[in-house]
CSV table of C-alpha atoms in Angstrom, one decimal:
chain,number,residue,atom,x,y,z
P,475,MET,CA,-20.6,-3.2,17.1
P,476,ALA,CA,-20.4,-1.5,13.8
P,477,LYS,CA,-18.5,-3.5,11.2
P,478,HIS,CA,-17.4,-3.9,7.6
P,479,LYS,CA,-20.6,-4.7,5.6
P,480,GLY,CA,-19.1,-7.7,3.9
P,481,SER,CA,-16.9,-8.9,7.1
P,482,ASP,CA,-19.0,-12.0,7.3
P,483,GLU,CA,-18.2,-13.2,3.9
P,484,ALA,CA,-14.7,-14.8,3.8
P,485,GLY,CA,-12.9,-13.8,0.7
P,486,SER,CA,-15.8,-11.8,-0.7
P,487,GLY,CA,-13.4,-9.0,-1.4
P,488,LYS,CA,-16.3,-6.5,-0.6
P,489,LEU,CA,-14.2,-3.5,0.2
P,490,LEU,CA,-11.8,-4.4,-2.7
P,491,ASP,CA,-14.7,-3.8,-4.9
P,492,GLU,CA,-15.8,-0.5,-3.3
P,493,LEU,CA,-12.6,1.2,-3.1
P,494,ARG,CA,-11.3,0.0,-6.5
P,495,VAL,CA,-10.9,2.8,-9.0
P,496,PRO,CA,-13.2,2.3,-12.0
P,497,PRO,CA,-11.8,2.1,-15.7
P,498,GLY,CA,-11.7,5.5,-17.3
P,499,PRO,CA,-11.1,9.2,-16.4
P,500,VAL,CA,-10.3,9.9,-12.8
P,501,ASP,CA,-11.3,13.2,-11.1
P,502,LEU,CA,-10.0,13.0,-7.5
P,503,SER,CA,-12.4,15.9,-6.5
P,504,LYS,CA,-15.2,13.5,-6.8
P,505,TRP,CA,-13.8,11.2,-4.0
P,506,ASP,CA,-14.8,12.2,-0.6
P,507,SER,CA,-11.5,12.1,1.4
P,508,ARG,CA,-13.8,12.0,4.7
P,509,ALA,CA,-15.6,9.2,3.5
P,510,THR,CA,-15.8,5.7,5.6
P,511,THR,CA,-16.7,3.5,2.7
P,512,GLY,CA,-17.9,0.0,4.0
P,513,PHE,CA,-17.7,0.9,7.6
P,514,SER,CA,-20.7,2.1,9.7
P,515,GLY,CA,-19.5,3.2,13.2
P,516,SER,CA,-17.6,5.7,15.0
P,517,LYS,CA,-13.9,6.4,15.5
P,518,ASP,CA,-13.7,4.4,18.6
P,519,GLU,CA,-15.6,1.5,17.0
P,520,GLY,CA,-13.2,1.9,14.1
P,521,LYS,CA,-10.1,1.3,16.4
P,522,VAL,CA,-11.6,-1.6,17.8
P,523,ALA,CA,-12.4,-3.2,14.5
P,524,LEU,CA,-8.8,-2.7,13.5
P,525,ASP,CA,-7.6,-4.6,16.4
P,526,GLU,CA,-10.1,-7.3,15.6
P,527,LEU,CA,-8.6,-7.8,12.2
P,528,GLY,CA,-5.2,-8.6,14.0
P,529,PRO,CA,-5.8,-12.5,14.5
P,530,LYS,CA,-7.2,-13.0,11.1
P,531,VAL,CA,-4.5,-11.1,9.2
P,532,SER,CA,-1.7,-12.7,11.4
P,533,ASP,CA,-3.0,-16.2,10.7
P,534,TYR,CA,-3.2,-15.8,6.9
P,535,GLN,CA,0.0,-14.1,6.6
P,536,GLU,CA,1.6,-17.1,8.6
P,537,ARG,CA,0.0,-19.5,6.0
P,538,LEU,CA,1.3,-17.5,3.3
P,539,TYR,CA,4.9,-17.3,4.7
P,540,ALA,CA,4.7,-21.1,5.4
P,541,GLU,CA,3.6,-21.7,1.8
P,542,GLY,CA,6.6,-19.9,0.6
P,543,ARG,CA,8.8,-21.8,2.8
P,544,LYS,CA,7.7,-24.9,1.2
P,545,GLU,CA,8.1,-24.2,-2.5
P,546,GLY,CA,5.1,-21.8,-2.9
P,547,GLU,CA,5.5,-18.9,-5.2
P,548,ARG,CA,3.1,-16.4,-4.2
P,549,SER,CA,3.5,-13.2,-2.4
P,550,ILE,CA,1.9,-9.7,-2.0
P,551,LEU,CA,3.1,-6.3,-2.7
P,552,LEU,CA,1.2,-3.3,-1.0
P,553,VAL,CA,1.9,0.0,-2.7
P,554,LEU,CA,1.2,3.1,-0.6
P,555,GLN,CA,1.2,6.4,-2.4
P,556,GLY,CA,-0.1,9.9,-1.2
P,557,MET,CA,0.6,13.4,-0.7
P,558,ASP,CA,2.8,14.2,2.5
P,559,THR,CA,0.8,13.6,5.7
P,560,ALA,CA,-1.3,11.3,3.9
P,561,GLY,CA,-0.3,8.6,6.5
P,562,LYS,CA,1.9,5.9,4.9
P,563,GLY,CA,3.9,5.4,8.0
P,564,GLY,CA,0.8,5.4,9.9
P,565,VAL,CA,-0.8,2.6,7.9
P,566,ILE,CA,2.5,0.7,8.3
P,567,ARG,CA,2.7,1.2,12.1
P,568,HIS,CA,-1.0,0.2,12.6
P,569,GLY,CA,-1.7,-2.4,9.9
P,570,ALA,CA,1.8,-4.1,9.5
P,571,GLY,CA,2.2,-3.8,13.3
P,572,LEU,CA,-0.6,-6.6,13.4
P,573,MET,CA,1.8,-9.0,11.5
P,574,ASP,CA,4.7,-11.0,12.1
P,575,PRO,CA,7.8,-9.1,10.9
P,576,GLN,CA,9.7,-12.1,9.9
P,577,GLY,CA,7.1,-12.3,6.9
P,578,LEU,CA,7.2,-8.6,6.0
P,579,ARG,CA,9.5,-6.4,3.8
P,580,ILE,CA,9.0,-2.8,4.3
P,581,THR,CA,11.0,-0.5,1.8
P,582,SER,CA,10.8,3.3,1.9
P,583,PHE,CA,11.9,5.0,-1.3
P,584,LYS,CA,13.8,8.3,-1.3
P,585,ALA,CA,15.3,10.2,-4.0
P,586,PRO,CA,17.3,7.9,-6.3
P,587,THR,CA,21.1,8.0,-5.9
P,588,PRO,CA,23.0,9.0,-9.2
P,589,ALA,CA,24.0,5.3,-9.3
P,590,GLU,CA,20.4,4.2,-9.4
P,591,LYS,CA,19.4,6.7,-11.9
P,592,ARG,CA,22.0,5.3,-14.5
P,593,ARG,CA,20.3,1.7,-13.9
P,594,GLY,CA,17.0,2.9,-15.0
P,595,PHE,CA,13.9,3.8,-13.0
P,596,LEU,CA,12.6,0.3,-12.2
P,597,TRP,CA,16.1,-1.2,-11.2
P,598,ARG,CA,15.8,-0.3,-7.5
P,599,ILE,CA,12.3,-1.4,-7.4
P,600,LYS,CA,13.1,-4.9,-8.6
P,601,GLN,CA,15.6,-5.2,-6.0
P,602,ALA,CA,13.1,-4.7,-3.2
P,603,LEU,CA,10.4,-6.9,-4.5
P,604,PRO,CA,9.0,-9.5,-1.9
P,605,GLU,CA,10.1,-13.1,-2.1
P,606,ALA,CA,7.7,-16.0,-2.1
P,607,GLY,CA,5.8,-16.0,1.1
P,608,TYR,CA,6.4,-12.4,2.1
P,609,ILE,CA,4.2,-9.2,2.2
P,610,GLY,CA,6.1,-6.4,0.7
P,611,ILE,CA,5.2,-2.9,1.6
P,612,PHE,CA,6.4,0.2,-0.5
P,613,ASP,CA,6.2,3.5,1.2
P,614,ARG,CA,6.4,5.4,-2.1
P,615,SER,CA,7.4,3.3,-5.2
P,616,HIS,CA,8.0,3.4,-8.9
P,617,TYR,CA,5.2,6.0,-9.2
P,618,GLU,CA,7.3,8.8,-8.1
P,619,ASP,CA,8.9,8.6,-11.6
P,620,VAL,CA,5.7,9.8,-12.9
P,621,LEU,CA,4.7,12.1,-10.0
P,622,ILE,CA,7.5,14.3,-8.6
P,623,ALA,CA,9.6,13.6,-11.7
P,624,ARG,CA,6.6,15.0,-13.7
P,625,VAL,CA,5.7,17.8,-11.4
P,626,ARG,CA,9.5,19.1,-11.0
P,627,ASN,CA,10.4,18.5,-14.7
P,628,LEU,CA,13.2,15.8,-13.5
P,629,VAL,CA,12.9,14.4,-16.8
P,630,ALA,CA,11.3,15.5,-20.1
P,631,PRO,CA,7.7,14.8,-20.9
P,632,PRO,CA,8.4,12.1,-23.3
P,633,VAL,CA,10.3,10.2,-20.8
P,634,TRP,CA,7.7,10.3,-18.1
P,635,ASN,CA,5.0,9.6,-20.6
P,636,ARG,CA,6.4,6.5,-21.6
P,637,ARG,CA,6.9,5.2,-18.0
P,638,TYR,CA,2.9,4.6,-17.6
P,639,GLU,CA,3.3,1.8,-20.3
P,640,GLN,CA,6.4,0.6,-18.7
P,641,ILE,CA,4.9,0.5,-15.4
P,642,ASN,CA,2.1,-1.5,-16.6
P,643,ASP,CA,4.2,-4.0,-18.4
P,644,PHE,CA,6.3,-4.4,-15.2
P,645,GLU,CA,3.3,-4.9,-13.2
P,646,ALA,CA,1.9,-7.5,-15.3
P,647,GLU,CA,5.1,-9.3,-15.0
P,648,LEU,CA,4.8,-9.2,-11.4
P,649,ALA,CA,1.3,-10.7,-11.5
P,650,GLU,CA,2.4,-13.6,-13.6
P,651,SER,CA,5.4,-14.4,-11.4
P,652,GLY,CA,2.8,-14.9,-8.4
P,653,ILE,CA,3.1,-11.3,-6.9
P,654,THR,CA,-0.3,-9.8,-6.1
P,655,VAL,CA,0.1,-6.0,-6.2
P,656,VAL,CA,-2.4,-3.8,-4.1
P,657,LYS,CA,-2.0,-0.3,-4.7
P,658,CYS,CA,-3.4,2.3,-2.4
P,659,PHE,CA,-3.7,5.9,-3.0
P,660,LEU,CA,-4.1,7.5,0.4
P,661,HIS,CA,-6.5,10.4,-0.5
P,662,ILE,CA,-6.5,13.6,1.8
P,663,SER,CA,-7.7,16.9,1.4
P,664,ALA,CA,-5.5,20.1,1.1
P,665,ASP,CA,-7.3,21.3,4.3
P,666,GLU,CA,-6.4,18.2,6.2
P,667,GLN,CA,-2.9,18.3,4.9
P,668,LYS,CA,-2.6,21.8,6.5
P,669,ALA,CA,-4.0,20.9,9.7
P,670,ARG,CA,-1.7,18.0,10.0
P,671,LEU,CA,1.4,20.2,9.3
P,672,GLU,CA,0.4,22.6,11.7
P,673,ALA,CA,-0.1,20.0,14.4
P,674,ARG,CA,3.6,19.0,13.6
P,675,LEU,CA,4.8,22.6,14.2
P,676,ASP,CA,2.7,22.8,17.4
P,677,ASP,CA,4.1,19.5,18.8
P,678,LEU,CA,7.9,19.7,19.8
P,679,THR,CA,7.7,15.7,19.6
P,680,LYS,CA,6.6,16.2,16.0
P,681,HIS,CA,9.3,18.5,14.7
P,682,TRP,CA,11.4,15.8,13.4
P,683,LYS,CA,8.6,14.9,11.1
P,684,TYR,CA,8.2,18.4,9.7
P,685,ASN,CA,10.2,19.3,6.5
P,686,PRO,CA,10.1,22.8,5.3
P,687,ALA,CA,9.9,21.2,1.8
P,688,ASP,CA,6.5,20.1,2.4
P,689,VAL,CA,5.1,23.6,2.1
P,690,ASP,CA,7.0,24.1,-1.2
P,691,GLU,CA,5.2,20.8,-2.3
P,692,ARG,CA,2.0,22.1,-1.1
P,693,GLU,CA,2.0,25.1,-3.2
P,694,LEU,CA,2.0,22.4,-6.2
P,695,TRP,CA,-1.1,20.8,-4.9
P,696,PRO,CA,-3.2,21.2,-8.2
P,697,VAL,CA,-0.2,20.0,-10.3
P,698,TYR,CA,0.3,16.8,-8.2
P,699,SER,CA,-3.4,16.3,-8.3
P,700,GLU,CA,-3.2,16.2,-12.0
P,701,ALA,CA,-0.2,13.9,-11.8
P,702,TYR,CA,-1.9,11.5,-9.4
P,703,GLN,CA,-5.0,11.4,-11.6
P,704,ALA,CA,-2.9,10.6,-14.7
P,705,ALA,CA,-1.1,7.8,-12.9
P,706,LEU,CA,-4.3,6.3,-11.4
P,707,GLU,CA,-6.0,6.5,-15.0
P,708,ASN,CA,-3.1,5.2,-17.1
P,709,CYS,CA,-1.9,2.6,-14.7
P,710,ASN,CA,-5.1,1.1,-13.6
P,711,THR,CA,-5.1,-2.4,-14.9
P,712,SER,CA,-6.9,-5.8,-14.2
P,713,GLU,CA,-3.5,-7.2,-13.0
P,714,ALA,CA,-2.7,-4.3,-10.9
P,715,PRO,CA,-5.8,-2.0,-9.9
P,716,TRP,CA,-5.7,1.1,-8.0
P,717,TYR,CA,-7.7,1.8,-4.6
P,718,VAL,CA,-8.6,5.3,-3.5
P,719,ILE,CA,-8.3,5.3,0.4
P,720,PRO,CA,-10.3,8.3,2.0
P,721,SER,CA,-7.7,9.3,4.5
P,722,ASP,CA,-8.7,12.4,6.1
P,723,ARG,CA,-9.9,10.1,9.2
P,724,LYS,CA,-6.7,8.4,10.2
P,725,TRP,CA,-8.5,5.6,11.9
P,726,TYR,CA,-10.7,4.8,9.0
P,727,ARG,CA,-7.6,4.8,6.7
P,728,ASN,CA,-5.7,2.2,8.9
P,729,TRP,CA,-8.8,0.0,9.0
P,730,ALA,CA,-9.4,0.2,5.4
P,731,VAL,CA,-5.9,-0.6,4.0
P,732,THR,CA,-5.7,-3.4,6.5
P,733,THR,CA,-9.2,-4.9,5.3
P,734,LEU,CA,-7.9,-4.7,1.7
P,735,LEU,CA,-5.0,-6.7,2.8
P,736,LEU,CA,-7.0,-9.2,4.6
P,737,GLU,CA,-9.4,-9.6,1.8
P,738,THR,CA,-6.6,-10.0,-0.7
P,739,LEU,CA,-5.2,-13.0,1.6
P,740,GLN,CA,-8.5,-14.3,2.0
P,741,ASN,CA,-8.8,-14.6,-2.0
P,742,LEU,CA,-5.4,-16.1,-2.2
P,743,ASP,CA,-6.4,-18.7,0.6
P,744,PRO,CA,-3.0,-20.0,1.4
P,745,GLN,CA,-2.9,-23.3,3.1
P,746,TRP,CA,-0.7,-25.0,5.5
P,747,PRO,CA,1.8,-27.0,3.6
P,748,LYS,CA,1.5,-30.9,4.3
P,749,ALA,CA,4.3,-32.5,6.1
P,750,ASP,CA,7.1,-34.2,3.7
P,751,PHE,CA,7.8,-36.8,6.5
P,752,ASP,CA,6.0,-39.6,8.3
P,753,VAL,CA,4.2,-37.6,11.3
P,754,ASN,CA,3.5,-40.7,13.3
P,755,GLY,CA,6.9,-42.3,12.8
P,756,GLU,CA,8.4,-38.9,14.2
P,757,LYS,CA,6.1,-38.9,17.0
P,758,ALA,CA,7.4,-42.2,17.9
P,759,ARG,CA,11.1,-41.4,17.4
P,760,LEU,CA,10.7,-38.5,19.7
P,761,ALA,CA,8.9,-40.4,22.4
P,762,ALA,CA,11.8,-43.0,22.4
P,763,THR,CA,14.4,-40.0,23.2
């Protein structure tokens, strides 16, 4: 059975190290979107490996949730960004689907409403942050305000330029408050995106997922690539680093993000809270009923 090269080293963070964006300039053309970094095996083996992560992820998630219910302060925020069809929804279905929904908070960010715009670009993000013990998942995020806002000229360049520093300050505050931020850029190629859009058009059960505006956005691929590179370069901090997830292979993408989440949980190593009552005394009381 093929497996993650560091899978036997609990908490080693091996894939976290391998997929982390190094400091400095970012050139996405040098990242292979079909790579299977950290995994040696076939598609079928990758799907099995994902299933095998389920019990471990579920166990650690429950520990984190229990910790949060007993005055713990830690939580995790998984940020998913990527071009249309990159697979944010797929990651949530296949990765988050391995966990208990009661400990998850999933938020999908659409275009901000006029009321949200008046409150500043981070206001609605702050309303969706995971509370202690939870794993929060953002399908798109505050990064839209330095991506589409930049590409579509929704705000002036001085405005979106200031936002990189504002985002860094915000994410540093999250880390200080006990929220571990895991930011994943789902990296697909233009050819793979085209194939996925064509597949949606060829399948009547997928027409609901197709948006004609996706083609308009696709025509701006080079500009979006520049915007993503700038976001990854300017907001890649020690408190909240970026990870590039090769996403042309859906099975690998799902395994990789779930593995990053598991390694993050292992590094936090949440423990079962100790009973704040006399266990033996309660056993005796219960037996007497």
